[in-house]
């Protein structure tokens, strides 16, 4: 399986902060990467696919970049509703479409 | 409205069997793959496998192959996840989800069910 390592696993930030989360793949996956947001007790929500394409309805303060083995999710100005856990997922394997371990974003 | 509605929470004993369901509506059920994702308590997401209800073509993660069975009944637009002998370690929330594009099993999930909590305890 392709392994995904997210960093940091936890971050504390304030409203208005710029936040960046990194996802590293154990082997090259081109741009086959998605990002999700999950709030407690809720199903995940797709934010970005194909590494940088914003899903319909997702605010433009979210952006994604990267290709190959290193990817980033950036929130340009953190809003109260953005406090959640974020996961990356690789979509390049013929076996299992693995997720990263998650990054929990909490209020400072 | 496109939606996936899952069956309710289950409490089972080790060794028991279980089948949970995921009903699709608002779209052509036989044209999109349906996947299953596990989330153990306080843990991350794990991709389990995926089925194409049109012809029941199924792919499993190696981690879940042989541990669960994914199936679908296209006549009632419902996908299933089943266990023949549950273990305590199967305690988790299970989500079904639909990929973005109808032809692609290896795609991001844009539609999710609400989740089914399975608790296995003696």
mmCIF file of C-alpha atoms in Angstrom:
data_model
loop_
_atom_site.group_PDB
_atom_site.id
_atom_site.type_symbol
_atom_site.label_atom_id
_atom_site.label_comp_id
_atom_site.label_asym_id
_atom_site.label_seq_id
_atom_site.Cartn_x
_atom_site.Cartn_y
_atom_site.Cartn_z
ATOM 1 C CA UNK A 1 0.000 0.000 0.000
ATOM 2 C CA UNK A 2 0.995 3.585 -0.520
ATOM 3 C CA UNK A 3 1.491 5.266 2.862
ATOM 4 C CA UNK A 4 0.522 8.879 3.535
ATOM 5 C CA UNK A 5 2.112 10.853 6.360
ATOM 6 C CA UNK A 6 0.398 14.039 7.474
ATOM 7 C CA UNK A 7 2.076 16.752 9.489
ATOM 8 C CA UNK A 8 1.482 18.095 11.938
ATOM 9 C CA UNK A 9 -0.918 15.646 13.559
ATOM 10 C CA UNK A 10 -2.222 18.459 15.724
ATOM 11 C CA UNK A 11 -2.124 22.203 15.436
ATOM 12 C CA UNK A 12 -3.452 25.043 17.496
ATOM 13 C CA UNK A 13 -4.361 28.232 15.631
ATOM 14 C CA UNK A 14 -6.389 31.405 15.970
ATOM 15 C CA UNK A 15 -9.214 32.764 13.852
ATOM 16 C CA UNK A 16 -7.692 34.618 10.924
ATOM 17 C CA UNK A 17 -4.466 32.602 10.881
ATOM 18 C CA UNK A 18 -3.039 31.083 7.730
ATOM 19 C CA UNK A 19 -2.793 27.327 8.219
ATOM 20 C CA UNK A 20 -0.826 24.803 6.164
ATOM 21 C CA UNK A 21 -1.059 21.025 6.447
ATOM 22 C CA UNK A 22 1.368 18.724 4.654
ATOM 23 C CA UNK A 23 0.768 15.239 3.267
ATOM 24 C CA UNK A 24 3.704 13.126 2.063
ATOM 25 C CA UNK A 25 3.267 9.960 0.024
ATOM 26 C CA UNK A 26 5.607 6.967 0.263
ATOM 27 C CA UNK A 27 5.841 6.919 -3.525
ATOM 28 C CA UNK A 28 4.865 9.234 -6.353
ATOM 29 C CA UNK A 29 1.131 9.593 -6.928
ATOM 30 C CA UNK A 30 1.104 12.357 -9.536
ATOM 31 C CA UNK A 31 -1.846 14.587 -8.600
ATOM 32 C CA UNK A 32 -4.093 11.790 -7.389
ATOM 33 C CA UNK A 33 -4.804 13.275 -3.986
ATOM 34 C CA UNK A 34 -7.904 14.485 -2.179
ATOM 35 C CA UNK A 35 -8.465 16.410 1.048
ATOM 36 C CA UNK A 36 -11.381 16.010 3.445
ATOM 37 C CA UNK A 37 -12.650 17.839 6.501
ATOM 38 C CA UNK A 38 -14.335 15.943 9.319
ATOM 39 C CA UNK A 39 -16.127 17.461 12.293
ATOM 40 C CA UNK A 40 -16.944 15.439 15.423
ATOM 41 C CA UNK A 41 -19.825 13.045 14.918
ATOM 42 C CA UNK A 42 -20.097 13.830 11.213
ATOM 43 C CA UNK A 43 -19.118 12.144 7.975
ATOM 44 C CA UNK A 44 -16.092 13.521 6.150
ATOM 45 C CA UNK A 45 -16.627 16.280 3.596
ATOM 46 C CA UNK A 46 -14.664 16.494 0.361
ATOM 47 C CA UNK A 47 -12.748 19.759 0.053
ATOM 48 C CA UNK A 48 -10.254 19.258 -2.765
ATOM 49 C CA UNK A 49 -9.563 16.594 -5.377
ATOM 50 C CA UNK A 50 -6.891 16.146 -8.021
ATOM 51 C CA UNK A 51 -4.558 17.841 -5.528
ATOM 52 C CA UNK A 52 -5.763 21.374 -6.272
ATOM 53 C CA UNK A 53 -9.347 21.355 -7.596
ATOM 54 C CA UNK A 54 -11.803 22.907 -5.181
ATOM 55 C CA UNK A 55 -14.976 20.880 -4.737
ATOM 56 C CA UNK A 56 -18.163 22.745 -5.579
ATOM 57 C CA UNK A 57 -19.454 24.799 -2.653
ATOM 58 C CA UNK A 58 -16.187 24.808 -0.708
ATOM 59 C CA UNK A 59 -15.009 28.290 0.311
ATOM 60 C CA UNK A 60 -12.114 29.734 -1.655
ATOM 61 C CA UNK A 61 -10.008 30.169 1.485
ATOM 62 C CA UNK A 62 -9.200 26.473 1.073
ATOM 63 C CA UNK A 63 -6.558 25.590 -1.497
ATOM 64 C CA UNK A 64 -4.430 22.596 -2.339
ATOM 65 C CA UNK A 65 -1.124 22.202 -4.114
ATOM 66 C CA UNK A 66 1.588 19.683 -4.857
ATOM 67 C CA UNK A 67 2.295 16.653 -6.987
ATOM 68 C CA UNK A 68 4.407 13.543 -6.808
ATOM 69 C CA UNK A 69 5.064 12.887 -3.125
ATOM 70 C CA UNK A 70 4.443 16.200 -1.352
ATOM 71 C CA UNK A 71 1.148 18.011 -1.017
ATOM 72 C CA UNK A 72 -0.263 20.850 1.024
ATOM 73 C CA UNK A 73 -3.669 22.028 2.137
ATOM 74 C CA UNK A 74 -3.804 25.720 2.993
ATOM 75 C CA UNK A 75 -6.532 27.653 4.755
ATOM 76 C CA UNK A 76 -5.798 31.281 4.013
ATOM 77 C CA UNK A 77 -7.750 32.781 6.917
ATOM 78 C CA UNK A 78 -9.011 30.327 9.496
ATOM 79 C CA UNK A 79 -12.689 30.687 10.377
ATOM 80 C CA UNK A 80 -14.489 29.347 13.474
ATOM 81 C CA UNK A 81 -16.218 26.677 11.390
ATOM 82 C CA UNK A 82 -12.864 25.365 10.125
ATOM 83 C CA UNK A 83 -11.860 23.814 13.425
ATOM 84 C CA UNK A 84 -11.968 20.136 12.529
ATOM 85 C CA UNK A 85 -9.787 17.200 11.533
ATOM 86 C CA UNK A 86 -8.376 17.103 8.008
ATOM 87 C CA UNK A 87 -7.400 14.008 6.055
ATOM 88 C CA UNK A 88 -5.598 13.473 2.778
ATOM 89 C CA UNK A 89 -6.323 10.443 0.595
ATOM 90 C CA UNK A 90 -4.300 9.035 -2.273
ATOM 91 C CA UNK A 91 -6.193 7.872 -5.344
ATOM 92 C CA UNK A 92 -3.338 6.302 -7.281
ATOM 93 C CA UNK A 93 -3.228 2.746 -6.028
ATOM 94 C CA UNK A 94 -4.772 -0.260 -7.725
ATOM 95 C CA UNK A 95 -5.232 -1.858 -4.311
ATOM 96 C CA UNK A 96 -6.347 0.475 -1.526
ATOM 97 C CA UNK A 97 -7.015 4.203 -1.600
ATOM 98 C CA UNK A 98 -5.336 4.978 1.704
ATOM 99 C CA UNK A 99 -5.913 7.982 3.943
ATOM 100 C CA UNK A 100 -3.389 9.950 5.923
ATOM 101 C CA UNK A 101 -3.469 9.837 9.702
ATOM 102 C CA UNK A 102 -5.268 13.167 10.046
ATOM 103 C CA UNK A 103 -4.500 16.647 11.329
ATOM 104 C CA UNK A 104 -6.637 18.063 14.096
ATOM 105 C CA UNK A 105 -6.985 21.839 13.989
ATOM 106 C CA UNK A 106 -7.975 23.330 17.330
ATOM 107 C CA UNK A 107 -8.625 26.811 18.643
ATOM 108 C CA UNK A 108 -5.646 28.533 20.254
ATOM 109 C CA UNK B 1 -31.168 15.221 -3.813
ATOM 110 C CA UNK B 2 -28.369 12.698 -4.049
ATOM 111 C CA UNK B 3 -28.018 10.841 -0.783
ATOM 112 C CA UNK B 4 -26.851 7.671 0.880
ATOM 113 C CA UNK B 5 -28.814 6.500 3.900
ATOM 114 C CA UNK B 6 -27.299 3.856 6.125
ATOM 115 C CA UNK B 7 -28.914 1.415 8.504
ATOM 116 C CA UNK B 8 -28.962 2.067 12.230
ATOM 117 C CA UNK B 9 -26.484 1.371 14.984
ATOM 118 C CA UNK B 10 -25.818 -2.236 15.923
ATOM 119 C CA UNK B 11 -24.683 -3.909 19.153
ATOM 120 C CA UNK B 12 -23.454 -7.445 18.687
ATOM 121 C CA UNK B 13 -21.522 -10.143 20.532
ATOM 122 C CA UNK B 14 -18.207 -11.596 19.338
ATOM 123 C CA UNK B 15 -18.763 -14.414 16.869
ATOM 124 C CA UNK B 16 -22.104 -13.103 15.637
ATOM 125 C CA UNK B 17 -22.774 -12.202 12.030
ATOM 126 C CA UNK B 18 -23.903 -8.816 10.775
ATOM 127 C CA UNK B 19 -24.936 -7.109 7.564
ATOM 128 C CA UNK B 20 -25.286 -3.320 7.400
ATOM 129 C CA UNK B 21 -26.788 -1.413 4.503
ATOM 130 C CA UNK B 22 -26.449 1.758 2.485
ATOM 131 C CA UNK B 23 -29.339 2.890 0.276
ATOM 132 C CA UNK B 24 -28.709 5.308 -2.555
ATOM 133 C CA UNK B 25 -31.249 7.712 -3.988
ATOM 134 C CA UNK B 26 -31.415 10.706 -6.293
ATOM 135 C CA UNK B 27 -29.047 9.265 -8.889
ATOM 136 C CA UNK B 28 -28.485 6.217 -11.085
ATOM 137 C CA UNK B 29 -27.396 3.682 -8.460
ATOM 138 C CA UNK B 30 -26.018 1.223 -10.999
ATOM 139 C CA UNK B 31 -23.736 3.811 -12.601
ATOM 140 C CA UNK B 32 -21.593 4.736 -9.607
ATOM 141 C CA UNK B 33 -19.295 2.687 -7.429
ATOM 142 C CA UNK B 34 -20.052 2.592 -3.686
ATOM 143 C CA UNK B 35 -17.206 2.356 -1.194
ATOM 144 C CA UNK B 36 -16.920 1.570 2.517
ATOM 145 C CA UNK B 37 -14.710 3.361 5.032
ATOM 146 C CA UNK B 38 -13.979 2.325 8.614
ATOM 147 C CA UNK B 39 -13.275 4.699 11.493
ATOM 148 C CA UNK B 40 -12.376 3.084 14.772
ATOM 149 C CA UNK B 41 -13.131 5.106 17.926
ATOM 150 C CA UNK B 42 -10.887 8.167 18.086
ATOM 151 C CA UNK B 43 -8.934 7.052 15.030
ATOM 152 C CA UNK B 44 -8.544 7.923 11.359
ATOM 153 C CA UNK B 45 -10.217 6.797 8.168
ATOM 154 C CA UNK B 46 -9.518 3.447 6.499
ATOM 155 C CA UNK B 47 -10.589 2.567 2.959
ATOM 156 C CA UNK B 48 -12.067 -0.938 3.039
ATOM 157 C CA UNK B 49 -13.280 -1.645 -0.461
ATOM 158 C CA UNK B 50 -15.688 -0.696 -3.193
ATOM 159 C CA UNK B 51 -18.381 -2.242 -5.382
ATOM 160 C CA UNK B 52 -19.943 -1.398 -8.720
ATOM 161 C CA UNK B 53 -23.642 -2.221 -8.305
ATOM 162 C CA UNK B 54 -24.117 -2.462 -12.066
ATOM 163 C CA UNK B 55 -22.234 -5.752 -12.278
ATOM 164 C CA UNK B 56 -21.061 -6.354 -8.661
ATOM 165 C CA UNK B 57 -17.389 -5.881 -9.573
ATOM 166 C CA UNK B 58 -15.696 -5.514 -6.176
ATOM 167 C CA UNK B 59 -12.268 -4.360 -5.014
ATOM 168 C CA UNK B 60 -10.955 -4.880 -1.485
ATOM 169 C CA UNK B 61 -8.134 -3.331 0.449
ATOM 170 C CA UNK B 62 -5.634 -6.093 1.286
ATOM 171 C CA UNK B 63 -6.190 -5.205 4.948
ATOM 172 C CA UNK B 64 -9.872 -6.135 4.710
ATOM 173 C CA UNK B 65 -9.841 -8.894 2.088
ATOM 174 C CA UNK B 66 -11.327 -12.013 3.643
ATOM 175 C CA UNK B 67 -12.476 -10.117 6.739
ATOM 176 C CA UNK B 68 -15.635 -8.589 5.289
ATOM 177 C CA UNK B 69 -17.890 -9.037 2.268
ATOM 178 C CA UNK B 70 -19.183 -6.175 0.182
ATOM 179 C CA UNK B 71 -22.274 -6.768 -1.926
ATOM 180 C CA UNK B 72 -25.107 -4.877 -3.585
ATOM 181 C CA UNK B 73 -28.712 -5.385 -4.644
ATOM 182 C CA UNK B 74 -29.309 -3.079 -7.557
ATOM 183 C CA UNK B 75 -33.030 -3.814 -7.579
ATOM 184 C CA UNK B 76 -33.380 -1.879 -4.323
ATOM 185 C CA UNK B 77 -30.412 0.501 -4.789
ATOM 186 C CA UNK B 78 -28.673 -0.844 -1.695
ATOM 187 C CA UNK B 79 -25.088 -1.782 -0.921
ATOM 188 C CA UNK B 80 -24.061 -3.976 1.991
ATOM 189 C CA UNK B 81 -21.127 -4.652 4.258
ATOM 190 C CA UNK B 82 -21.177 -7.919 6.138
ATOM 191 C CA UNK B 83 -19.231 -9.956 8.656
ATOM 192 C CA UNK B 84 -19.596 -13.685 9.264
ATOM 193 C CA UNK B 85 -17.971 -13.659 12.695
ATOM 194 C CA UNK B 86 -17.510 -10.334 14.457
ATOM 195 C CA UNK B 87 -14.597 -9.500 16.727
ATOM 196 C CA UNK B 88 -14.298 -6.808 19.367
ATOM 197 C CA UNK B 89 -11.805 -5.086 17.084
ATOM 198 C CA UNK B 90 -14.596 -4.574 14.510
ATOM 199 C CA UNK B 91 -16.085 -1.947 16.815
ATOM 200 C CA UNK B 92 -16.125 1.191 14.683
ATOM 201 C CA UNK B 93 -18.153 3.650 12.690
ATOM 202 C CA UNK B 94 -18.647 2.486 9.114
ATOM 203 C CA UNK B 95 -19.381 4.907 6.308
ATOM 204 C CA UNK B 96 -20.517 4.223 2.778
ATOM 205 C CA UNK B 97 -19.562 6.779 0.165
ATOM 206 C CA UNK B 98 -19.903 7.473 -3.554
ATOM 207 C CA UNK B 99 -17.078 8.653 -5.816
ATOM 208 C CA UNK B 100 -17.249 11.909 -7.736
ATOM 209 C CA UNK B 101 -17.392 10.371 -11.189
ATOM 210 C CA UNK B 102 -19.588 7.527 -12.341
ATOM 211 C CA UNK B 103 -16.933 5.607 -14.233
ATOM 212 C CA UNK B 104 -14.096 5.758 -11.735
ATOM 213 C CA UNK B 105 -13.666 3.537 -8.675
ATOM 214 C CA UNK B 106 -10.380 5.254 -7.715
ATOM 215 C CA UNK B 107 -11.877 8.665 -7.186
ATOM 216 C CA UNK B 108 -12.535 10.954 -4.251
ATOM 217 C CA UNK B 109 -15.754 10.406 -2.325
ATOM 218 C CA UNK B 110 -18.099 13.365 -2.602
ATOM 219 C CA UNK B 111 -21.292 11.803 -1.217
ATOM 220 C CA UNK B 112 -21.213 10.095 2.174
ATOM 221 C CA UNK B 113 -23.735 8.206 4.243
ATOM 222 C CA UNK B 114 -24.351 9.276 7.824
ATOM 223 C CA UNK B 115 -22.434 6.314 9.203
ATOM 224 C CA UNK B 116 -23.395 3.134 11.044
ATOM 225 C CA UNK B 117 -21.885 2.530 14.481
ATOM 226 C CA UNK B 118 -21.104 -1.130 15.122
ATOM 227 C CA UNK B 119 -20.291 -2.146 18.685
ATOM 228 C CA UNK B 120 -19.030 -5.652 19.369
ATOM 229 C CA UNK B 121 -18.903 -6.550 23.027
ATOM 230 C CA UNK B 122 -19.504 -9.595 25.186
#
